[in-house]
Coordinates of C-alpha atoms in Angstrom, one line a residue:
M1 CA 70.5 124.6 122.8
T2 CA 71.7 125.1 126.3
A3 CA 75.3 125.6 127.3
P4 CA 77.4 122.5 127.9
A5 CA 77.0 121.4 131.5
K6 CA 79.9 122.2 133.7
R7 CA 81.8 119.3 135.1
R8 CA 82.8 119.2 138.8
R9 CA 86.5 119.5 139.0
T10 CA 88.0 116.3 140.2
T11 CA 91.5 115.9 141.6
T12 CA 93.5 112.9 142.8
N13 CA 95.7 112.4 145.8
K14 CA 98.5 110.0 145.2
S15 CA 98.6 109.1 148.9
E16 CA 95.1 107.7 148.7
P17 CA 94.9 104.0 148.0
C18 CA 92.2 104.3 145.3
V19 CA 90.4 107.2 143.8
S20 CA 87.7 107.0 141.2
I21 CA 87.8 109.8 138.7
E22 CA 84.8 110.7 136.6
P23 CA 85.7 111.1 132.9
T24 CA 85.3 114.5 131.4
S25 CA 82.2 114.7 129.3
I26 CA 82.4 115.6 125.6
E27 CA 80.2 118.6 126.4
D28 CA 82.6 119.9 129.0
C29 CA 85.6 119.2 126.7
I30 CA 84.0 121.2 123.9
G31 CA 82.8 123.9 126.2
S32 CA 86.3 124.7 127.3
H33 CA 87.1 125.9 123.8
R34 CA 90.5 124.1 124.2
L35 CA 89.5 120.5 124.6
A36 CA 90.3 120.4 128.3
H37 CA 89.9 116.9 129.8
N38 CA 91.3 114.5 132.3
A39 CA 93.0 111.2 131.7
A40 CA 89.9 109.2 132.3
Y41 CA 88.4 110.7 129.2
H42 CA 90.6 108.3 127.2
Q43 CA 89.3 105.1 128.8
F44 CA 86.5 102.7 127.9
T45 CA 84.7 103.1 131.2
S46 CA 82.1 100.4 131.0
E47 CA 81.9 96.8 129.8
S48 CA 78.9 97.7 127.6
D49 CA 81.1 100.2 125.8
R50 CA 83.7 97.6 125.2
Q51 CA 81.3 94.9 124.0
R52 CA 79.6 97.4 121.6
V53 CA 82.9 98.2 120.0
Q54 CA 83.9 94.5 119.8
K55 CA 80.6 93.4 118.2
A56 CA 80.6 96.3 115.7
L57 CA 84.2 95.7 114.6
L58 CA 83.8 91.9 114.3
T59 CA 80.6 92.2 112.3
W60 CA 82.2 94.7 110.0
F61 CA 85.3 92.6 109.6
D62 CA 83.3 89.5 108.7
A63 CA 81.6 91.5 105.9
K64 CA 84.4 93.8 104.7
Q65 CA 87.8 92.2 105.3
R66 CA 90.2 92.0 102.3
T67 CA 90.4 88.6 100.8
N68 CA 93.5 89.0 98.6
M69 CA 96.0 88.3 101.3
P70 CA 97.4 84.7 101.0
W71 CA 98.4 84.6 104.7
R72 CA 94.9 85.4 105.9
K73 CA 92.8 82.3 106.6
P74 CA 89.7 81.6 108.7
A75 CA 90.4 80.8 112.3
R76 CA 90.0 77.2 113.3
L77 CA 89.7 75.6 116.7
D78 CA 90.3 72.0 115.5
M79 CA 93.9 72.3 114.2
T80 CA 96.4 69.6 115.0
K81 CA 99.8 70.4 116.5
E82 CA 101.4 70.1 113.1
E83 CA 98.7 72.4 111.5
L84 CA 99.2 75.0 114.3
A85 CA 103.0 74.9 113.8
Q86 CA 102.5 75.5 110.0
R87 CA 99.9 78.3 110.6
A88 CA 102.2 80.0 113.1
Y89 CA 105.1 79.9 110.6
E90 CA 102.9 81.5 107.9
V91 CA 101.6 84.3 110.1
W92 CA 105.1 85.0 111.5
V93 CA 106.6 85.3 108.0
S94 CA 103.7 87.6 106.8
E95 CA 103.9 89.9 109.9
I96 CA 107.7 90.3 109.6
M97 CA 107.3 91.1 105.9
L98 CA 104.5 93.6 106.6
Q99 CA 106.7 95.7 108.9
Q100 CA 107.2 99.1 107.2
T101 CA 106.0 97.6 104.0
Q102 CA 102.7 97.9 102.1
V103 CA 100.4 94.9 101.7
A104 CA 100.4 95.2 97.9
T105 CA 104.2 94.9 97.9
V106 CA 104.3 92.0 100.3
I107 CA 101.8 89.7 98.5
G108 CA 104.2 88.7 95.7
Y109 CA 107.2 88.3 98.1
Y110 CA 105.2 86.2 100.4
E111 CA 104.0 83.9 97.7
R112 CA 107.6 83.4 96.3
W113 CA 108.9 82.9 99.8
M114 CA 106.4 80.1 100.6
A115 CA 107.0 78.5 97.3
S116 CA 110.7 78.3 98.1
F117 CA 110.4 77.7 101.9
P118 CA 107.0 76.1 102.4
T119 CA 107.8 75.0 106.0
I120 CA 109.9 76.3 108.8
Y121 CA 112.2 73.3 108.3
D122 CA 112.8 74.4 104.7
L123 CA 113.8 77.9 105.9
A124 CA 116.0 76.5 108.6
S125 CA 117.9 74.3 106.2
A126 CA 118.4 77.1 103.6
D127 CA 121.5 79.0 103.0
L128 CA 121.4 82.7 104.0
E129 CA 122.2 83.6 100.4
Q130 CA 119.0 82.0 99.2
V131 CA 117.1 83.9 101.8
N132 CA 118.7 87.2 100.8
T133 CA 118.0 86.5 97.2
L134 CA 114.3 86.1 97.8
W135 CA 114.2 89.1 100.0
A136 CA 116.0 91.4 97.6
G137 CA 114.0 94.6 97.0
L138 CA 111.8 94.3 100.0
G139 CA 114.0 96.5 102.2
Y140 CA 115.0 96.3 105.9
Y141 CA 117.2 93.3 105.1
S142 CA 118.0 92.4 108.7
R143 CA 114.4 91.1 108.9
A144 CA 115.3 88.3 106.5
K145 CA 118.3 87.2 108.5
R146 CA 116.3 87.3 111.8
L147 CA 113.6 85.1 110.2
W148 CA 116.3 82.6 109.1
E149 CA 117.9 82.7 112.6
G150 CA 114.6 82.3 114.3
A151 CA 113.6 79.3 112.1
K152 CA 116.9 77.6 113.0
K153 CA 116.2 78.1 116.7
V154 CA 112.6 76.9 116.5
V155 CA 113.7 73.7 114.6
Q156 CA 116.7 73.0 116.8
E157 CA 115.2 73.9 120.2
L158 CA 111.4 74.0 120.0
E159 CA 110.5 70.9 117.9
G160 CA 109.6 73.1 114.9
C161 CA 106.7 75.0 116.5
L162 CA 106.7 78.6 117.6
P163 CA 105.7 79.4 121.3
N164 CA 102.0 79.7 121.7
N165 CA 101.9 82.8 123.8
A166 CA 103.1 86.4 123.3
A167 CA 105.5 86.5 126.3
D168 CA 107.5 83.5 125.1
L169 CA 107.4 84.5 121.5
E170 CA 109.0 87.9 122.4
K171 CA 111.5 86.3 124.8
Q172 CA 112.7 83.3 122.7
I173 CA 112.5 84.2 119.0
P174 CA 115.0 86.6 117.4
G175 CA 113.5 89.7 115.9
V176 CA 110.0 89.2 117.5
G177 CA 108.8 92.2 119.4
P178 CA 105.5 92.9 121.2
Y179 CA 103.5 93.5 118.0
T180 CA 104.6 90.4 116.1
A181 CA 104.2 88.3 119.3
G182 CA 100.7 89.6 119.8
A183 CA 99.8 88.9 116.2
V184 CA 101.0 85.3 116.2
A185 CA 99.7 84.5 119.7
S186 CA 96.2 85.9 119.0
I187 CA 95.7 85.0 115.3
V188 CA 97.1 81.4 115.5
F189 CA 96.8 80.3 119.1
G190 CA 93.7 82.3 120.2
Q191 CA 95.4 84.1 123.1
Q192 CA 93.5 87.1 124.4
T193 CA 96.4 89.5 123.9
P194 CA 96.6 92.9 122.1
L195 CA 98.8 94.2 119.3
V196 CA 99.6 97.8 118.5
D197 CA 100.9 99.1 115.2
G198 CA 100.4 102.4 113.3
N199 CA 96.9 101.5 112.2
V200 CA 95.8 100.5 115.6
I201 CA 97.3 103.6 117.1
R202 CA 95.3 105.8 114.7
V203 CA 92.0 104.0 115.4
L204 CA 92.4 104.2 119.2
A205 CA 93.7 107.8 119.1
R206 CA 90.5 108.8 117.4
L207 CA 88.2 106.6 119.3
R208 CA 89.5 108.1 122.6
A209 CA 90.7 111.5 121.3
I210 CA 94.3 111.0 122.3
R211 CA 96.6 113.7 121.0
A212 CA 99.8 112.8 122.8
D213 CA 103.5 112.3 122.0
M214 CA 104.0 108.7 120.9
K215 CA 107.7 109.0 121.8
K216 CA 106.9 109.0 125.5
S217 CA 106.8 105.7 127.3
N218 CA 103.7 106.4 129.3
V219 CA 101.8 107.2 126.0
V220 CA 103.0 103.9 124.5
D221 CA 101.8 102.1 127.6
L222 CA 98.4 103.8 127.3
F223 CA 97.8 102.5 123.8
W224 CA 98.8 99.0 124.8
K225 CA 96.5 99.1 127.8
L226 CA 93.6 100.4 125.7
A227 CA 94.1 97.7 123.1
G228 CA 94.3 95.1 125.8
A229 CA 91.1 96.3 127.3
L230 CA 89.3 95.9 124.0
V231 CA 90.5 92.4 122.9
P232 CA 87.7 89.9 123.5
K233 CA 88.1 86.4 124.8
E234 CA 86.4 85.0 121.8
R235 CA 88.0 85.6 118.4
P236 CA 90.9 87.7 119.7
G237 CA 92.9 87.2 116.4
D238 CA 90.0 88.3 114.2
F239 CA 89.4 91.4 116.5
N240 CA 93.1 92.4 116.3
Q241 CA 93.0 92.0 112.5
A242 CA 89.8 94.0 112.4
L243 CA 91.4 96.9 114.2
M244 CA 94.3 96.9 111.8
E245 CA 92.0 96.6 108.8
L246 CA 89.9 99.5 109.9
G247 CA 92.9 101.7 110.2
A248 CA 94.2 100.6 106.8
T249 CA 91.0 101.0 104.8
V250 CA 88.5 103.3 106.6
C251 CA 90.3 105.3 109.4
T252 CA 93.1 106.4 107.1
P253 CA 95.6 109.2 107.9
A254 CA 94.4 112.0 105.6
N255 CA 90.9 111.1 104.4
P256 CA 89.0 108.9 106.8
A257 CA 85.7 107.5 105.7
C258 CA 83.9 108.2 108.9
D259 CA 80.4 107.6 107.4
A260 CA 81.5 104.0 106.7
C261 CA 83.1 103.4 110.1
P262 CA 81.4 100.7 112.2
V263 CA 82.4 102.4 115.5
Q264 CA 81.6 106.0 114.6
S265 CA 79.1 106.3 117.5
D266 CA 81.9 105.6 120.0
C267 CA 84.4 107.9 118.4
H268 CA 85.3 110.8 120.6
A269 CA 87.1 112.6 117.8
L270 CA 84.0 112.4 115.5
N271 CA 81.6 113.3 118.3
Q272 CA 83.7 116.4 119.2
W273 CA 83.6 117.5 115.6
H274 CA 79.8 117.0 115.3
L275 CA 79.0 118.7 118.6
H276 CA 81.2 121.8 117.9
G277 CA 79.6 122.0 114.5
R278 CA 76.1 121.9 115.9
L279 CA 76.9 124.6 118.5
T280 CA 78.4 126.8 115.8
E281 CA 75.4 126.4 113.5
Q282 CA 73.1 127.4 116.3
G283 CA 75.2 130.5 117.1
F284 CA 76.0 129.3 120.6
W285 CA 79.5 130.7 120.5
N286 CA 78.2 134.2 119.6
K287 CA 76.1 134.4 122.8
K288 CA 77.4 136.0 125.9
T289 CA 77.8 132.7 127.7
P290 CA 80.6 132.4 130.2
Q291 CA 83.3 130.1 129.1
D292 CA 83.6 126.8 130.9
E293 CA 86.6 127.1 133.2
S294 CA 87.4 123.4 133.3
E295 CA 91.1 122.8 133.8
H296 CA 93.1 120.4 131.7
E297 CA 94.1 117.5 133.9
C298 CA 95.4 114.9 131.4
E299 CA 98.8 113.5 132.0
F300 CA 99.1 112.4 128.3
C301 CA 97.9 115.2 126.1
P302 CA 99.5 118.7 126.3
A303 CA 97.3 121.6 127.2
I304 CA 96.1 123.8 124.2
D305 CA 97.0 127.4 124.6
H306 CA 94.4 129.0 122.3
D307 CA 90.7 128.8 121.5
L308 CA 90.2 126.3 118.7
E309 CA 88.4 127.2 115.4
H310 CA 86.0 124.6 114.0
E311 CA 88.4 123.2 111.4
E312 CA 90.8 122.4 114.2
Y313 CA 88.3 119.9 115.6
A314 CA 88.7 117.7 112.5
V315 CA 89.1 114.0 113.2
T316 CA 92.5 114.1 111.5
R317 CA 94.0 116.1 114.4
Y318 CA 94.4 112.6 116.0
P319 CA 96.9 111.1 116.4
V320 CA 99.6 113.8 116.8
K321 CA 102.1 113.8 114.0
S322 CA 105.5 113.3 115.4
E323 CA 108.3 115.4 113.9
K324 CA 110.7 113.1 112.1
K325 CA 114.4 113.7 112.2
P326 CA 115.5 114.4 108.6
P327 CA 117.6 111.7 107.2
R328 CA 121.3 112.3 107.0
D329 CA 122.9 112.7 103.5
E330 CA 125.4 110.2 102.2
E331 CA 127.1 110.0 98.8
C332 CA 128.7 107.0 97.2
S333 CA 130.6 106.5 93.9
V334 CA 129.7 103.2 92.2
A335 CA 131.6 101.5 89.4
I336 CA 129.5 99.1 87.4
V337 CA 132.4 97.0 86.0
E338 CA 131.5 95.1 82.8
K339 CA 134.0 92.7 81.3
V340 CA 133.3 91.7 77.7
L341 CA 134.8 88.3 77.1
K342 CA 136.2 87.0 73.8
D343 CA 133.0 85.4 72.7
G344 CA 131.1 88.8 73.1
S345 CA 129.3 87.9 76.3
S346 CA 129.4 90.1 79.4
I347 CA 130.1 89.5 83.1
Y348 CA 129.8 92.0 86.0
L349 CA 131.8 92.4 89.2
I350 CA 129.9 92.3 92.5
S351 CA 131.1 92.1 96.1
K352 CA 129.4 90.9 99.3
R353 CA 128.9 93.5 102.0
P354 CA 129.9 92.8 105.6
E355 CA 127.6 90.6 107.7
Q356 CA 126.9 93.4 110.1
G357 CA 125.5 96.9 109.5
L358 CA 123.4 98.5 106.7
L359 CA 122.4 96.1 103.9
A360 CA 124.3 93.3 105.7
G361 CA 125.3 90.3 103.6
L362 CA 123.9 91.7 100.3
W363 CA 125.9 92.1 97.1
E364 CA 126.9 95.4 95.5
F365 CA 129.0 96.8 92.7
P366 CA 132.4 98.2 93.7
S367 CA 131.6 101.3 95.8
V368 CA 133.5 104.1 97.4
E369 CA 132.0 106.3 100.1
L370 CA 132.4 110.0 99.4
A371 CA 132.8 113.0 101.7
I372 CA 129.8 115.4 101.6
H373 CA 130.7 118.7 100.1
K374 CA 128.5 121.7 99.3
K375 CA 129.9 121.8 95.8
K376 CA 128.5 119.5 93.2
S377 CA 130.4 116.2 92.8
I378 CA 132.9 116.2 89.9
Y379 CA 132.9 113.1 87.7
A380 CA 136.6 113.3 87.0
A381 CA 137.4 113.2 90.7
R382 CA 135.0 110.3 91.3
S383 CA 136.4 108.4 88.3
K384 CA 139.9 108.7 89.7
Q385 CA 138.8 107.4 93.1
N386 CA 137.0 104.4 91.4
A387 CA 140.1 103.6 89.4
E388 CA 142.3 103.7 92.5
Y389 CA 139.9 101.5 94.4
L390 CA 139.6 98.9 91.6
K391 CA 143.4 98.7 91.4
Q392 CA 143.9 98.4 95.2
R393 CA 140.9 96.0 96.0
Y394 CA 140.7 93.9 92.9
Q395 CA 144.0 94.4 91.0
L396 CA 142.1 95.9 88.1
D397 CA 144.5 98.5 86.7
L398 CA 142.3 100.4 84.2
A399 CA 145.4 102.1 82.8
D400 CA 146.8 98.7 81.6
L401 CA 143.4 97.4 80.3
D402 CA 141.3 98.1 77.3
A403 CA 138.7 100.0 79.4
A404 CA 136.1 102.7 78.5
C405 CA 134.5 104.7 81.3
Q406 CA 131.2 106.6 81.1
D407 CA 129.4 108.8 83.6
L408 CA 125.8 107.5 84.0
D409 CA 124.6 110.3 86.3
H410 CA 123.2 109.4 89.7
V411 CA 120.3 107.8 91.5
V412 CA 118.8 108.6 95.0
H413 CA 117.6 106.0 97.4
L414 CA 115.9 106.8 100.7
F415 CA 116.5 104.6 103.7
S416 CA 114.6 105.2 107.0
H417 CA 117.4 107.3 108.3
I418 CA 119.7 108.0 105.3
R419 CA 119.3 109.8 102.0
K420 CA 121.8 108.0 99.8
V421 CA 123.1 109.4 96.5
Y422 CA 124.8 106.9 94.2
Y423 CA 127.0 108.4 91.5
I424 CA 127.2 105.7 88.8
E425 CA 130.1 105.1 86.4
W426 CA 130.1 102.4 83.7
V427 CA 133.5 100.8 83.3
R428 CA 133.6 98.5 80.2
I429 CA 136.6 96.3 79.9
T430 CA 137.3 94.4 76.7
S431 CA 139.0 91.1 77.6
T432 CA 140.6 88.2 75.8
E433 CA 139.7 86.0 78.8
Q434 CA 136.9 83.5 78.9
E435 CA 137.2 82.4 82.6
P436 CA 138.5 85.5 84.5
S437 CA 140.2 85.4 87.8
L438 CA 139.8 87.9 90.6
S439 CA 142.2 89.0 93.3
Q440 CA 141.6 91.1 96.4
H441 CA 144.2 93.0 98.5
D442 CA 142.2 95.0 101.0
G443 CA 142.6 92.5 103.9
H444 CA 138.8 92.2 104.4
P445 CA 137.2 88.8 104.5
S446 CA 134.4 89.6 102.0
E447 CA 133.7 87.8 98.7
S448 CA 133.7 89.1 95.2
K449 CA 132.5 87.4 92.0
W450 CA 131.9 87.9 88.3
I451 CA 128.3 87.1 87.3
P452 CA 126.6 86.9 83.9
E453 CA 124.5 89.7 82.7
A454 CA 121.3 87.6 82.8
D455 CA 121.7 87.2 86.5
L456 CA 122.0 90.8 87.5
K457 CA 118.3 91.4 87.9
T458 CA 117.8 88.4 90.2
A459 CA 121.0 88.8 92.3
P460 CA 120.5 89.9 95.9
I461 CA 121.5 93.5 95.2
P462 CA 120.0 96.4 97.2
T463 CA 117.1 98.3 95.6
G464 CA 119.2 101.5 95.4
L465 CA 121.8 99.8 93.1
K466 CA 119.1 98.1 91.1
K467 CA 118.0 101.6 90.2
A468 CA 121.5 102.0 88.8
L469 CA 121.0 99.1 86.5
K470 CA 118.2 101.1 84.9
L471 CA 120.7 103.8 84.0
L472 CA 123.0 101.2 82.6
D473 CA 120.1 99.7 80.5
K474 CA 119.3 103.2 79.2
A475 CA 122.9 103.9 78.3
K476 CA 123.2 100.5 76.5
S477 CA 120.0 101.1 74.6
V478 CA 121.3 104.5 73.4
K479 CA 124.6 103.0 72.4
H480 CA 122.9 100.0 70.7
S481 CA 120.6 102.3 68.7
S482 CA 123.6 104.4 67.6
A483 CA 125.6 101.4 66.5
K484 CA 122.6 99.9 64.7
R485 CA 122.3 103.1 62.6
R486 CA 126.0 102.7 61.6
Q487 CA 126.1 99.0 61.2
P488 CA 122.5 97.6 60.7
T489 CA 123.6 93.9 60.5
S490 CA 125.9 93.7 63.5
K491 CA 124.7 91.6 66.3
T492 CA 126.2 89.7 69.3
T493 CA 124.9 86.5 70.7
P494 CA 125.3 85.9 74.4
S495 CA 127.2 82.7 75.3
N496 CA 125.6 80.0 77.4
T497 CA 129.0 78.9 78.8
N498 CA 128.9 81.3 81.8
A499 CA 128.0 79.9 85.2
S500 CA 124.7 80.9 86.7
I501 CA 124.7 83.1 89.8
T502 CA 123.1 80.3 91.7
S503 CA 126.4 78.4 91.4
F504 CA 128.0 81.2 93.5
F505 CA 125.2 81.5 96.0
T506 CA 124.4 77.8 96.5
K507 CA 126.7 75.5 98.5
K508 CA 128.1 72.6 96.5
E509 CA 127.1 69.1 97.5
T510 CA 129.8 66.9 98.8
S511 CA 130.0 63.2 98.3

């Protein structure tokens, strides 16, 4: 095999009105030993290239698309205005749920959501507590509130139908960014507009061999322009879904199935790997052949400062993996306060978080933020803080009550930017009350309630604190087993006289 052909060096003069730049060839790129190329190397340079990719992806999508997603339906051109409005609502809900969340997790939430809020009118008329209850456990809770706010705006100002184009969707609907706008506009309304998410970035980065920092605005713009150049006029929604589907099922981060890829012949990353492999097998690099002196002229990808080994040409070198800032550490002392009433049933104390900030509007057990220390947290100190907080905030003076406290260890929950450690204490109060009262004295306008034990698992409590309930269940199981060995016949029967949590979270009807 002959040496890769040298490419004529091409430069641009910004003062010239228009300069056509010939893309670097793959042969020149490999011949440089350092993947030297120009910016035009990343473009789809001909209409035939674009049409080939479009046809291959759509054909593959028709045959291989996943059919277990309840929000995915065949595109129709004969929908009425009412049908379009409903379809837009369904796609909007699914796309918001799918942000930062896996498909398998979303399916169940989506089905429960649509059963409770089948139309945008149902969502708009719902109480935010109902919305948060359905969303509990899905994470990124501000998404639920934005959906609810958006539904209200669409019903009140837009006659119940989302805008039919990406620009207006992004401009008018709370929480809708470029990706969601592109998804709804193309999938529902057939607008020839792109969308870019993590899967699309990975597919395009490999198709065009882009190893650039995604934190830079010009790189983000490049991916949107590439995606826009590929979207066909016919079936834009299916094409966008095909790009995402390819990234999710074939062009995966660590183990891409390149042999099953419908666009492998157009993939720069794969072709680079194959060409370098062939040259290596033929001993080309061992010959005394002068190295191609092509200069790196790409404004997006940084220059490589060493000759690459064959394994460094792997498809998985694309896209570049951005360094993530490590999450900050936070610690919190949590008191699961159980009150055992005179009939033997139990109720639990929960409080509503502020409407702004992390986990806004959700409910939690009484919690005290802790200062981070290098030394291990001491239970005695945490327990004292909990007792002081319960006395100040709720007028629960454990010293004057028949209370038993137990350390339940800790749970860890990872947010996108926080590593949160919850230290859990079980505070069990034996009471002679049947209908307990609750006082607050911290001056904050938040709500607190006692709820029955049966409602704990369905309450809109953050996932991190639902992990704490597992510790409580474990402790109760151990305690119950021990008591059963001592008193085999002792049992307690929960009372049905306690109000359901829905009575706290649902507005009362007025006559």
